[in-house]
mmCIF file of C-alpha atoms in Angstrom:
data_model
loop_
_atom_site.group_PDB
_atom_site.id
_atom_site.type_symbol
_atom_site.label_atom_id
_atom_site.label_comp_id
_atom_site.label_asym_id
_atom_site.label_seq_id
_atom_site.Cartn_x
_atom_site.Cartn_y
_atom_site.Cartn_z
ATOM 1 C CA MET E 2 218.381 38.615 -103.163
ATOM 2 C CA ASP E 3 219.471 42.132 -101.668
ATOM 3 C CA ASP E 4 223.059 43.599 -102.698
ATOM 4 C CA GLN E 5 223.110 41.014 -106.383
ATOM 5 C CA PRO E 6 226.674 41.143 -107.349
ATOM 6 C CA SER E 7 226.773 41.953 -111.145
ATOM 7 C CA ILE E 8 228.161 38.250 -112.840
ATOM 8 C CA ALA E 9 229.085 37.949 -116.581
ATOM 9 C CA ILE E 10 229.440 34.603 -118.745
ATOM 10 C CA ILE E 11 231.891 34.605 -120.721
ATOM 11 C CA GLY E 12 230.938 31.966 -123.650
ATOM 12 C CA ALA E 13 227.764 31.006 -124.912
ATOM 13 C CA GLY E 14 228.002 27.451 -125.103
ATOM 14 C CA PRO E 15 226.470 25.240 -123.250
ATOM 15 C CA GLY E 16 228.487 25.367 -119.953
ATOM 16 C CA GLY E 17 227.828 28.926 -120.184
ATOM 17 C CA LEU E 18 224.477 29.202 -121.036
ATOM 18 C CA LEU E 19 223.071 26.377 -118.866
ATOM 19 C CA SER E 20 225.189 27.997 -115.705
ATOM 20 C CA ALA E 21 222.753 31.161 -117.144
ATOM 21 C CA ARG E 22 220.081 29.914 -116.380
ATOM 22 C CA VAL E 23 220.301 28.313 -112.785
ATOM 23 C CA LEU E 24 221.357 31.761 -111.941
ATOM 24 C CA GLN E 25 218.089 33.108 -113.389
ATOM 25 C CA LEU E 26 215.862 30.715 -112.154
ATOM 26 C CA ALA E 27 217.512 31.696 -108.411
ATOM 27 C CA GLY E 28 216.133 35.449 -108.980
ATOM 28 C CA LEU E 29 219.857 36.882 -109.962
ATOM 29 C CA ARG E 30 220.906 39.626 -113.006
ATOM 30 C CA VAL E 31 223.805 37.690 -115.680
ATOM 31 C CA THR E 32 225.509 38.777 -119.027
ATOM 32 C CA VAL E 33 226.531 36.244 -121.091
ATOM 33 C CA TYR E 34 229.460 37.341 -123.974
ATOM 34 C CA ASP E 35 229.916 35.772 -126.874
ATOM 35 C CA ALA E 36 232.151 36.282 -129.574
ATOM 36 C CA ASP E 37 229.988 34.777 -132.667
ATOM 37 C CA ALA E 38 227.142 37.704 -134.421
ATOM 38 C CA SER E 39 224.258 35.645 -133.890
ATOM 39 C CA LEU E 40 223.898 31.574 -132.362
ATOM 40 C CA ALA E 41 223.146 30.539 -136.392
ATOM 41 C CA SER E 42 226.489 32.452 -137.340
ATOM 42 C CA ARG E 43 228.997 29.570 -137.617
ATOM 43 C CA ASN E 44 228.635 25.580 -137.676
ATOM 44 C CA GLN E 45 227.776 24.236 -134.819
ATOM 45 C CA GLY E 46 229.346 21.151 -135.382
ATOM 46 C CA GLY E 47 227.865 17.488 -134.046
ATOM 47 C CA THR E 48 225.841 15.078 -131.654
ATOM 48 C CA LEU E 49 226.274 14.944 -128.103
ATOM 49 C CA ASP E 50 225.222 12.228 -125.913
ATOM 50 C CA LEU E 51 223.996 13.675 -123.334
ATOM 51 C CA HIS E 52 224.707 10.745 -119.542
ATOM 52 C CA ALA E 53 221.958 10.234 -117.595
ATOM 53 C CA ASP E 54 224.757 11.231 -113.802
ATOM 54 C CA SER E 55 225.767 14.369 -115.457
ATOM 55 C CA GLY E 56 224.444 16.104 -118.393
ATOM 56 C CA GLN E 57 221.271 15.148 -117.847
ATOM 57 C CA ILE E 58 220.937 15.893 -113.543
ATOM 58 C CA ALA E 59 221.996 19.069 -114.509
ATOM 59 C CA ILE E 60 219.099 19.403 -117.003
ATOM 60 C CA GLU E 61 217.130 18.848 -114.527
ATOM 61 C CA ASP E 62 218.677 21.925 -112.085
ATOM 62 C CA ALA E 63 217.596 24.810 -116.145
ATOM 63 C CA GLY E 64 214.096 23.085 -115.284
ATOM 64 C CA LEU E 65 214.179 21.479 -118.893
ATOM 65 C CA VAL E 66 214.259 18.341 -118.717
ATOM 66 C CA ASP E 67 210.741 18.235 -121.037
ATOM 67 C CA GLU E 68 212.214 20.040 -123.886
ATOM 68 C CA PHE E 69 215.806 17.766 -123.145
ATOM 69 C CA ALA E 70 213.019 15.018 -124.311
ATOM 70 C CA ALA E 71 211.388 17.109 -127.328
ATOM 71 C CA LEU E 72 214.557 16.700 -129.457
ATOM 72 C CA ALA E 73 216.730 14.253 -127.597
ATOM 73 C CA ARG E 74 217.446 10.827 -130.298
ATOM 74 C CA PRO E 75 216.220 7.263 -128.248
ATOM 75 C CA GLU E 76 217.521 5.653 -130.981
ATOM 76 C CA GLY E 77 221.112 7.324 -132.059
ATOM 77 C CA GLN E 78 222.636 5.329 -129.018
ATOM 78 C CA SER E 79 222.383 3.206 -131.586
ATOM 79 C CA LYS E 80 226.172 2.268 -132.820
ATOM 80 C CA ARG E 81 228.031 -0.902 -134.353
ATOM 81 C CA MET E 82 231.531 -0.981 -135.330
ATOM 82 C CA VAL E 83 233.177 -2.535 -138.785
ATOM 83 C CA ALA E 84 236.497 -3.743 -139.524
ATOM 84 C CA PRO E 85 238.075 -1.883 -142.937
ATOM 85 C CA ASP E 86 237.374 -3.682 -144.764
ATOM 86 C CA GLY E 87 234.013 -3.902 -143.222
ATOM 87 C CA THR E 88 233.599 -7.033 -141.279
ATOM 88 C CA LEU E 89 230.474 -6.527 -139.028
ATOM 89 C CA LEU E 90 233.047 -6.692 -134.961
ATOM 90 C CA MET E 91 229.773 -5.305 -132.909
ATOM 91 C CA GLU E 92 226.346 -4.098 -132.615
ATOM 92 C CA HIS E 93 224.145 -2.983 -129.966
ATOM 93 C CA VAL E 94 220.298 -1.711 -130.799
ATOM 94 C CA ALA E 95 219.110 0.986 -128.867
ATOM 95 C CA SER E 96 215.695 -0.010 -126.786
ATOM 96 C CA PRO E 97 212.872 3.124 -127.593
ATOM 97 C CA ASP E 98 212.353 3.475 -124.008
ATOM 98 C CA GLU E 99 216.943 3.516 -123.428
ATOM 99 C CA PHE E 100 217.308 7.221 -122.054
ATOM 100 C CA ALA E 101 220.578 6.526 -119.949
ATOM 101 C CA ALA E 102 222.603 8.169 -123.386
ATOM 102 C CA PRO E 103 220.364 9.513 -126.014
ATOM 103 C CA GLU E 104 221.447 12.289 -128.129
ATOM 104 C CA ILE E 105 220.792 15.605 -128.583
ATOM 105 C CA ASP E 106 222.516 17.939 -131.141
ATOM 106 C CA ARG E 107 224.195 20.478 -130.142
ATOM 107 C CA ALA E 108 223.110 22.952 -132.027
ATOM 108 C CA GLN E 109 220.105 22.024 -131.030
ATOM 109 C CA LEU E 110 221.117 21.423 -126.773
ATOM 110 C CA ARG E 111 222.673 25.531 -127.655
ATOM 111 C CA THR E 112 219.004 26.635 -128.756
ATOM 112 C CA MET E 113 217.456 25.307 -126.425
ATOM 113 C CA LEU E 114 219.255 27.178 -122.997
ATOM 114 C CA ALA E 115 219.583 30.061 -125.209
ATOM 115 C CA GLU E 116 216.351 29.974 -126.190
ATOM 116 C CA SER E 117 215.674 30.079 -122.217
ATOM 117 C CA LEU E 118 216.769 32.409 -120.850
ATOM 118 C CA ALA E 119 215.359 36.070 -120.445
ATOM 119 C CA PRO E 120 215.347 38.729 -123.862
ATOM 120 C CA GLY E 121 218.943 40.722 -123.843
ATOM 121 C CA THR E 122 220.461 37.675 -121.348
ATOM 122 C CA ILE E 123 223.695 37.498 -124.613
ATOM 123 C CA ARG E 124 225.579 40.218 -125.816
ATOM 124 C CA TRP E 125 225.912 38.481 -129.227
ATOM 125 C CA GLY E 126 229.737 39.806 -131.787
ATOM 126 C CA ARG E 127 231.183 40.820 -127.801
ATOM 127 C CA LYS E 128 234.978 38.583 -128.727
ATOM 128 C CA LEU E 129 236.659 38.568 -124.909
ATOM 129 C CA THR E 130 240.752 39.284 -125.013
ATOM 130 C CA GLU E 131 241.547 39.947 -121.858
ATOM 131 C CA VAL E 132 240.446 39.974 -118.238
ATOM 132 C CA VAL E 133 241.890 42.511 -116.058
ATOM 133 C CA PRO E 134 241.780 40.833 -112.429
ATOM 134 C CA GLY E 135 239.102 44.209 -109.708
ATOM 135 C CA PRO E 136 237.205 43.873 -107.896
ATOM 136 C CA PRO E 137 235.637 44.557 -109.778
ATOM 137 C CA HIS E 138 236.592 43.047 -112.726
ATOM 138 C CA GLU E 139 237.753 44.631 -116.522
ATOM 139 C CA LEU E 140 236.608 42.735 -119.750
ATOM 140 C CA VAL E 141 238.144 44.324 -123.091
ATOM 141 C CA PHE E 142 237.023 43.339 -125.571
ATOM 142 C CA ALA E 143 237.992 43.280 -128.524
ATOM 143 C CA ASP E 144 235.884 46.452 -129.571
ATOM 144 C CA GLY E 145 237.434 48.514 -127.386
ATOM 145 C CA ALA E 146 234.400 48.771 -125.275
ATOM 146 C CA VAL E 147 235.177 47.204 -121.618
ATOM 147 C CA GLU E 148 232.497 46.105 -119.070
ATOM 148 C CA ARG E 149 232.945 45.630 -115.095
ATOM 149 C CA ALA E 150 231.905 41.799 -112.952
ATOM 150 C CA ASP E 151 232.381 41.298 -109.316
ATOM 151 C CA LEU E 152 231.719 37.424 -110.769
ATOM 152 C CA VAL E 153 233.344 36.102 -114.172
ATOM 153 C CA ILE E 154 232.550 32.919 -115.294
ATOM 154 C CA GLY E 155 235.104 31.454 -118.084
ATOM 155 C CA ALA E 156 232.662 28.963 -120.383
ATOM 156 C CA ASP E 157 235.252 29.761 -122.838
ATOM 157 C CA GLY E 158 236.266 26.743 -125.057
ATOM 158 C CA ALA E 159 239.908 25.091 -125.410
ATOM 159 C CA TRP E 160 241.420 28.036 -125.372
ATOM 160 C CA SER E 161 239.885 30.572 -122.800
ATOM 161 C CA ARG E 162 240.406 34.139 -122.356
ATOM 162 C CA VAL E 163 239.632 34.242 -118.921
ATOM 163 C CA ARG E 164 241.766 30.664 -118.407
ATOM 164 C CA ALA E 165 245.134 32.868 -119.591
ATOM 165 C CA ALA E 166 244.079 35.682 -116.161
ATOM 166 C CA LEU E 167 244.830 32.626 -113.730
ATOM 167 C CA THR E 168 247.792 30.511 -115.918
ATOM 168 C CA ASP E 169 249.673 30.666 -118.733
ATOM 169 C CA THR E 170 249.101 26.808 -118.865
ATOM 170 C CA LEU E 171 247.685 26.349 -122.664
ATOM 171 C CA PRO E 172 245.583 22.243 -123.922
ATOM 172 C CA HIS E 173 248.640 20.514 -126.468
ATOM 173 C CA TYR E 174 248.255 18.809 -129.765
ATOM 174 C CA THR E 175 247.128 14.800 -128.773
ATOM 175 C CA GLY E 176 248.388 13.154 -132.004
ATOM 176 C CA VAL E 177 245.546 12.994 -133.203
ATOM 177 C CA SER E 178 243.566 15.432 -136.365
ATOM 178 C CA PHE E 179 239.635 14.630 -137.132
ATOM 179 C CA VAL E 180 238.937 15.678 -140.343
ATOM 180 C CA GLU E 181 234.618 16.979 -140.468
ATOM 181 C CA VAL E 182 232.484 14.751 -142.957
ATOM 182 C CA LEU E 183 229.192 16.584 -143.723
ATOM 183 C CA PHE E 184 226.690 13.889 -145.519
ATOM 184 C CA THR E 185 223.058 16.483 -146.127
ATOM 185 C CA ALA E 186 219.899 14.598 -147.389
ATOM 186 C CA VAL E 187 221.747 11.388 -146.116
ATOM 187 C CA SER E 188 218.582 9.023 -146.838
ATOM 188 C CA THR E 189 217.598 10.381 -150.791
ATOM 189 C CA ALA E 190 221.055 11.558 -151.874
ATOM 190 C CA HIS E 191 223.373 9.196 -149.783
ATOM 191 C CA PRO E 192 221.902 5.752 -149.415
ATOM 192 C CA GLU E 193 223.982 4.097 -149.429
ATOM 193 C CA ILE E 194 225.767 5.684 -146.096
ATOM 194 C CA ALA E 195 222.378 6.017 -144.300
ATOM 195 C CA ARG E 196 222.565 2.497 -144.831
ATOM 196 C CA LEU E 197 225.991 2.026 -142.612
ATOM 197 C CA VAL E 198 224.972 4.706 -140.040
ATOM 198 C CA GLY E 199 222.143 3.481 -139.158
ATOM 199 C CA ASP E 200 219.839 5.336 -136.679
ATOM 200 C CA GLY E 201 223.080 6.397 -134.277
ATOM 201 C CA HIS E 202 227.021 5.662 -135.283
ATOM 202 C CA LEU E 203 228.130 3.584 -136.933
ATOM 203 C CA TRP E 204 232.464 3.072 -136.217
ATOM 204 C CA ALA E 205 235.326 1.719 -138.309
ATOM 205 C CA ASN E 206 238.612 1.050 -137.503
ATOM 206 C CA GLY E 207 241.622 0.882 -138.468
ATOM 207 C CA ASP E 208 245.551 0.141 -137.807
ATOM 208 C CA GLY E 209 245.994 3.993 -136.731
ATOM 209 C CA ARG E 210 242.918 5.107 -138.624
ATOM 210 C CA THR E 211 239.633 5.255 -137.963
ATOM 211 C CA MET E 212 236.192 6.404 -139.327
ATOM 212 C CA VAL E 213 233.511 8.156 -136.795
ATOM 213 C CA LEU E 214 229.390 8.675 -138.690
ATOM 214 C CA GLN E 215 226.455 9.965 -136.217
ATOM 215 C CA ARG E 216 222.904 9.714 -137.565
ATOM 216 C CA ASN E 217 221.678 13.538 -136.613
ATOM 217 C CA SER E 218 218.390 14.588 -136.995
ATOM 218 C CA ASP E 219 217.078 16.903 -140.225
ATOM 219 C CA ASP E 220 218.259 13.493 -142.350
ATOM 220 C CA VAL E 221 222.236 14.546 -141.579
ATOM 221 C CA VAL E 222 225.067 12.309 -140.903
ATOM 222 C CA ARG E 223 228.103 13.656 -140.226
ATOM 223 C CA GLY E 224 231.479 12.246 -138.930
ATOM 224 C CA TYR E 225 235.537 12.337 -138.087
ATOM 225 C CA LEU E 226 237.620 10.599 -139.963
ATOM 226 C CA GLY E 227 240.185 10.132 -137.134
ATOM 227 C CA MET E 228 244.750 9.192 -137.947
ATOM 228 C CA ARG E 229 248.209 9.500 -136.009
ATOM 229 C CA VAL E 230 249.396 13.085 -137.220
ATOM 230 C CA ASP E 231 251.846 15.882 -136.967
ATOM 231 C CA LEU E 232 250.528 18.808 -136.159
ATOM 232 C CA ASP E 233 251.265 20.191 -139.406
ATOM 233 C CA TRP E 234 250.341 17.540 -142.057
ATOM 234 C CA LEU E 235 248.550 19.768 -144.432
ATOM 235 C CA ALA E 236 251.049 21.945 -144.311
ATOM 236 C CA ALA E 237 253.491 19.403 -144.478
ATOM 237 C CA ALA E 238 251.283 18.202 -147.817
ATOM 238 C CA GLY E 239 251.224 22.128 -149.185
ATOM 239 C CA LEU E 240 246.898 21.936 -147.894
ATOM 240 C CA GLY E 241 246.388 24.834 -145.107
ATOM 241 C CA THR E 242 248.135 26.755 -143.205
ATOM 242 C CA ALA E 243 249.024 27.459 -139.662
ATOM 243 C CA ASP E 244 245.922 28.736 -137.290
ATOM 244 C CA GLY E 245 248.142 31.392 -135.046
ATOM 245 C CA ARG E 246 248.615 28.510 -131.791
ATOM 246 C CA GLY E 247 251.246 26.549 -134.325
ATOM 247 C CA GLY E 248 247.980 23.615 -135.062
ATOM 248 C CA VAL E 249 247.195 23.306 -138.647
ATOM 249 C CA LEU E 250 243.142 24.333 -140.416
ATOM 250 C CA ALA E 251 241.793 22.902 -143.463
ATOM 251 C CA GLU E 252 240.501 26.762 -144.869
ATOM 252 C CA SER E 253 243.086 28.259 -146.384
ATOM 253 C CA PRO E 254 242.600 32.302 -147.849
ATOM 254 C CA ALA E 255 242.606 30.054 -150.693
ATOM 255 C CA LEU E 256 239.704 27.940 -149.621
ATOM 256 C CA ASP E 257 237.755 31.047 -149.364
ATOM 257 C CA ALA E 258 233.729 31.186 -151.726
ATOM 258 C CA ASN E 259 235.267 30.982 -155.075
ATOM 259 C CA ALA E 260 236.474 29.260 -157.452
ATOM 260 C CA THR E 261 239.477 27.378 -156.116
ATOM 261 C CA GLN E 262 237.645 26.149 -153.111
ATOM 262 C CA ALA E 263 236.773 22.551 -154.857
ATOM 263 C CA THR E 264 240.069 22.458 -156.651
ATOM 264 C CA ASP E 265 242.349 22.292 -152.609
ATOM 265 C CA THR E 266 239.477 20.908 -151.357
ATOM 266 C CA GLU E 267 239.768 17.393 -153.269
ATOM 267 C CA ARG E 268 243.072 17.594 -153.224
ATOM 268 C CA VAL E 269 242.370 17.070 -149.118
ATOM 269 C CA ARG E 270 240.742 14.463 -150.357
ATOM 270 C CA ASP E 271 243.216 13.041 -152.005
ATOM 271 C CA GLU E 272 245.178 12.249 -149.751
ATOM 272 C CA LEU E 273 242.687 11.146 -147.046
ATOM 273 C CA LEU E 274 242.282 8.319 -149.944
ATOM 274 C CA VAL E 275 245.889 7.609 -149.762
ATOM 275 C CA ARG E 276 245.211 7.555 -146.066
ATOM 276 C CA PHE E 277 242.736 4.862 -146.003
ATOM 277 C CA ARG E 278 242.796 2.791 -149.103
ATOM 278 C CA ASP E 279 243.375 -0.298 -147.727
ATOM 279 C CA PHE E 280 239.631 0.242 -146.559
ATOM 280 C CA SER E 281 236.649 -1.147 -148.401
ATOM 281 C CA PRO E 282 235.106 0.868 -151.453
ATOM 282 C CA GLU E 283 231.588 0.544 -149.088
ATOM 283 C CA LEU E 284 233.440 3.076 -146.506
ATOM 284 C CA LEU E 285 235.707 5.352 -149.222
ATOM 285 C CA ARG E 286 232.187 6.384 -149.705
ATOM 286 C CA VAL E 287 232.154 8.495 -147.036
ATOM 287 C CA VAL E 288 236.003 9.797 -148.343
ATOM 288 C CA VAL E 289 234.394 10.671 -152.202
ATOM 289 C CA ASP E 290 231.108 11.583 -150.385
ATOM 290 C CA SER E 291 231.434 14.173 -148.438
ATOM 291 C CA GLU E 292 230.102 17.359 -148.776
ATOM 292 C CA GLY E 293 232.166 21.013 -147.516
ATOM 293 C CA SER E 294 235.294 21.823 -146.796
ATOM 294 C CA LEU E 295 236.721 18.913 -145.691
ATOM 295 C CA ALA E 296 237.888 20.980 -142.118
ATOM 296 C CA ASN E 297 240.797 20.067 -139.865
ATOM 297 C CA ARG E 298 239.741 19.176 -135.601
ATOM 298 C CA PRO E 299 243.426 18.520 -134.379
ATOM 299 C CA ILE E 300 242.814 17.727 -131.230
ATOM 300 C CA MET E 301 243.724 18.997 -128.123
ATOM 301 C CA ALA E 302 243.919 18.442 -124.546
ATOM 302 C CA LEU E 303 244.813 20.697 -121.384
ATOM 303 C CA PRO E 304 247.389 18.666 -118.909
ATOM 304 C CA THR E 305 245.761 16.443 -115.877
ATOM 305 C CA PRO E 306 245.421 18.147 -113.506
ATOM 306 C CA THR E 307 245.485 21.907 -114.787
ATOM 307 C CA GLU E 308 245.203 23.902 -111.716
ATOM 308 C CA TRP E 309 245.284 27.385 -112.180
ATOM 309 C CA ARG E 310 245.540 30.404 -109.076
ATOM 310 C CA HIS E 311 242.966 31.382 -107.777
ATOM 311 C CA VAL E 312 241.600 35.074 -108.109
ATOM 312 C CA ALA E 313 238.530 35.949 -106.085
ATOM 313 C CA GLY E 314 235.271 36.267 -108.487
ATOM 314 C CA VAL E 315 237.331 34.469 -111.200
ATOM 315 C CA THR E 316 236.858 30.520 -112.289
ATOM 316 C CA LEU E 317 236.126 28.161 -115.170
ATOM 317 C CA LEU E 318 234.207 25.261 -116.101
ATOM 318 C CA GLY E 319 233.728 22.745 -119.039
ATOM 319 C CA ASP E 320 236.755 22.786 -121.518
ATOM 320 C CA ALA E 321 238.195 26.734 -120.241
ATOM 321 C CA ALA E 322 239.385 24.372 -116.771
ATOM 322 C CA HIS E 323 239.931 21.080 -118.597
ATOM 323 C CA VAL E 324 238.923 20.347 -122.529
ATOM 324 C CA MET E 325 240.010 16.785 -123.077
ATOM 325 C CA SER E 326 239.664 14.129 -125.951
ATOM 326 C CA PRO E 327 236.461 13.696 -127.147
ATOM 327 C CA PHE E 328 236.582 9.713 -126.387
ATOM 328 C CA GLY E 329 233.388 8.563 -123.652
ATOM 329 C CA GLY E 330 231.536 11.292 -125.235
ATOM 330 C CA ASN E 331 232.481 13.541 -122.005
ATOM 331 C CA GLY E 332 233.733 16.780 -122.722
ATOM 332 C CA VAL E 333 229.877 18.450 -123.186
ATOM 333 C CA ASN E 334 228.480 16.863 -119.815
ATOM 334 C CA LEU E 335 231.138 17.852 -117.808
ATOM 335 C CA ALA E 336 230.835 21.568 -119.012
ATOM 336 C CA LEU E 337 226.806 21.372 -117.782
ATOM 337 C CA LEU E 338 227.725 19.534 -114.619
ATOM 338 C CA ASP E 339 230.595 21.956 -113.713
ATOM 339 C CA ALA E 340 227.833 24.576 -114.449
ATOM 340 C CA ALA E 341 224.939 24.031 -112.506
ATOM 341 C CA GLU E 342 226.802 23.095 -110.034
ATOM 342 C CA LEU E 343 229.322 26.805 -109.725
ATOM 343 C CA ALA E 344 225.591 28.009 -109.967
ATOM 344 C CA ARG E 345 224.109 26.530 -107.340
ATOM 345 C CA ALA E 346 227.770 26.959 -105.420
ATOM 346 C CA ILE E 347 226.518 31.161 -105.882
ATOM 347 C CA VAL E 348 223.273 31.104 -105.659
ATOM 348 C CA GLY E 349 223.430 28.731 -101.834
ATOM 349 C CA ALA E 350 225.030 31.314 -100.607
ATOM 350 C CA LEU E 351 223.692 33.948 -101.959
ATOM 351 C CA ARG E 352 220.514 33.106 -100.430
ATOM 352 C CA ASP E 353 222.740 31.979 -96.876
ATOM 353 C CA GLY E 354 224.078 35.150 -96.699
ATOM 354 C CA THR E 355 227.692 32.915 -96.513
ATOM 355 C CA ASP E 356 231.438 33.711 -98.625
ATOM 356 C CA VAL E 357 230.821 33.605 -102.424
ATOM 357 C CA ASP E 358 233.822 32.924 -102.846
ATOM 358 C CA ARG E 359 233.995 30.562 -100.914
ATOM 359 C CA ALA E 360 230.932 28.847 -102.331
ATOM 360 C CA ILE E 361 233.335 29.158 -105.601
ATOM 361 C CA ARG E 362 235.843 27.922 -104.668
ATOM 362 C CA SER E 363 234.614 24.354 -103.177
ATOM 363 C CA ALA E 364 233.190 24.125 -106.466
ATOM 364 C CA GLU E 365 235.953 24.797 -108.314
ATOM 365 C CA ARG E 366 238.086 22.220 -106.612
ATOM 366 C CA VAL E 367 235.459 19.319 -107.510
ATOM 367 C CA VAL E 368 235.294 21.064 -111.730
ATOM 368 C CA ILE E 369 239.984 20.665 -111.551
ATOM 369 C CA ASP E 370 239.868 16.985 -109.766
ATOM 370 C CA ARG E 371 236.696 15.104 -111.276
ATOM 371 C CA GLY E 372 237.837 17.025 -114.217
ATOM 372 C CA ALA E 373 241.786 15.789 -114.341
ATOM 373 C CA SER E 374 240.165 12.515 -113.476
ATOM 374 C CA ILE E 375 238.057 11.917 -116.671
ATOM 375 C CA GLY E 376 240.106 13.744 -118.366
ATOM 376 C CA ARG E 377 243.003 11.304 -117.734
ATOM 377 C CA SER E 378 240.988 8.399 -119.490
ATOM 378 C CA ALA E 379 239.493 10.305 -122.227
ATOM 379 C CA ASN E 380 243.845 11.670 -123.119
ATOM 380 C CA GLU E 381 244.639 7.649 -122.582
ATOM 381 C CA ALA E 382 241.880 6.601 -124.487
ATOM 382 C CA ILE E 383 243.213 7.828 -127.684
ATOM 383 C CA VAL E 384 246.586 7.463 -127.372
ATOM 384 C CA GLU E 385 245.157 3.194 -126.729
ATOM 385 C CA HIS E 386 242.264 3.576 -129.804
ATOM 386 C CA PHE E 387 244.627 5.622 -132.426
ATOM 387 C CA ALA E 388 247.763 3.101 -131.582
ATOM 388 C CA ALA E 389 249.886 0.889 -134.432
ATOM 389 C CA GLY E 390 247.755 -1.961 -134.703
ATOM 390 C CA GLY E 391 243.997 -0.517 -133.449
ATOM 391 C CA PRO E 392 241.812 -0.607 -131.100
ATOM 392 C CA ASP E 393 241.527 -4.076 -128.612
ATOM 393 C CA LEU E 394 238.075 -5.211 -129.131
ATOM 394 C CA ASP E 395 238.429 -6.090 -125.944
ATOM 395 C CA ASP E 396 238.288 -2.884 -124.293
ATOM 396 C CA VAL E 397 235.783 -1.688 -126.456
ATOM 397 C CA PRO E 398 233.210 -0.737 -123.533
ATOM 398 C CA ASP E 399 229.979 -2.474 -123.246
ATOM 399 C CA PHE E 400 226.843 -0.392 -123.698
ATOM 400 C CA ASP E 401 224.893 -1.678 -121.213
ATOM 401 C CA VAL E 402 227.224 -2.264 -118.760
ATOM 402 C CA GLU E 403 227.656 1.833 -119.413
ATOM 403 C CA ALA E 404 224.215 2.713 -119.800
ATOM 404 C CA GLU E 405 224.306 0.426 -115.645
ATOM 405 C CA ARG E 406 226.932 2.734 -114.953
ATOM 406 C CA TRP E 407 225.201 5.493 -115.153
ATOM 407 C CA ARG E 408 221.739 5.192 -114.326
ATOM 408 C CA ALA E 409 223.283 3.958 -110.631
ATOM 409 C CA GLY E 410 226.014 7.447 -110.684
ATOM 410 C CA ALA E 411 221.962 9.243 -112.248
ATOM 411 C CA GLU E 412 220.694 7.928 -108.421
ATOM 412 C CA ALA E 413 223.855 8.050 -105.991
ATOM 413 C CA TYR E 414 223.827 11.598 -107.251
ATOM 414 C CA ARG E 415 220.357 12.611 -106.291
ATOM 415 C CA ALA E 416 220.908 10.902 -103.555
ATOM 416 C CA ALA E 417 223.780 13.027 -101.979
ATOM 417 C CA GLN E 418 221.943 15.995 -102.530
ATOM 418 C CA ARG E 419 219.613 14.791 -100.757
ATOM 419 C CA SER E 420 221.294 13.999 -98.087
#
């Protein structure tokens, strides 16, 4: 294509990387900037389910179906729910050929996408501090460097610096925080946890508290202890420090890799044992035996809808546009679909010689409206799930029904693309 715009993507998460991949497949030049020092410089978190009607469509657009299938775990769609006393309430065992929403580790997905890009596409260690709208748009980085681009795609997450150039809207606290737990070499080191989780997920729901455990690859189980608590619950207990956004981190300066870490982590563990004291001894092993620092993850969400003033050549996708509660597992799926659709819109306009900004505005409208609709449901679901008395079991989604909805949605989406 002649007269290509310079394209900068901020954020090397799944959405940013997939957008870059689709743009590169069309022969466009793109640079991805990310604050991380490298692909492996930090913990990427747990497992993700990619839905047939969203995340998997984006993977098709990226030409990575075979690569995804080689990493995906259909058995990870299995799940069981238990009461606080350990009584089994529900169980679904996924068939080996079920591919409506297979699991993949977040780190594996990110690595797969990063390795699909041309060498040198990603500029690591580049923390964006500001976007100065142009044209061309100026990207100001923490190290003092300034880059320029005709098109800027903000895929930089909940606290997006690109979004800050378009609106002053910020995420708000949902009232629920998750504390992360981790078990490595689970089959041998933590066989009781391995039995609890099985091949997929375990949910243990109490009165405003939930344990969620997820089977990952490499014999790892990750999980979260969810609670309805004040945002500053750790600080109030003397166990954490403010994070600069009104949030609270489990890690304080005392939680560096030194002799005080175990002491402070043990105090967090003791606090969790009090909060989950009515759970069965078998379930409390999740608290007692967890490895790592028991990091606190406040669940944040943007208003639904989140609108922003349109600036030609600057747009948002994924959590930068519509961060929501994790209920329903839609965050990464929407990020991937946003990324594919936005990239397709840019490619199509350049190929056809039509107005690129008009194409971006059209795609942006879909991102805003779809994110608002799904985000509203996700944010309502987390409130209901952590309400006093615990969730209503009649409201727990039936996997077979959801799987059929994802498959039907995928067929309808592809049919609409062909028409």
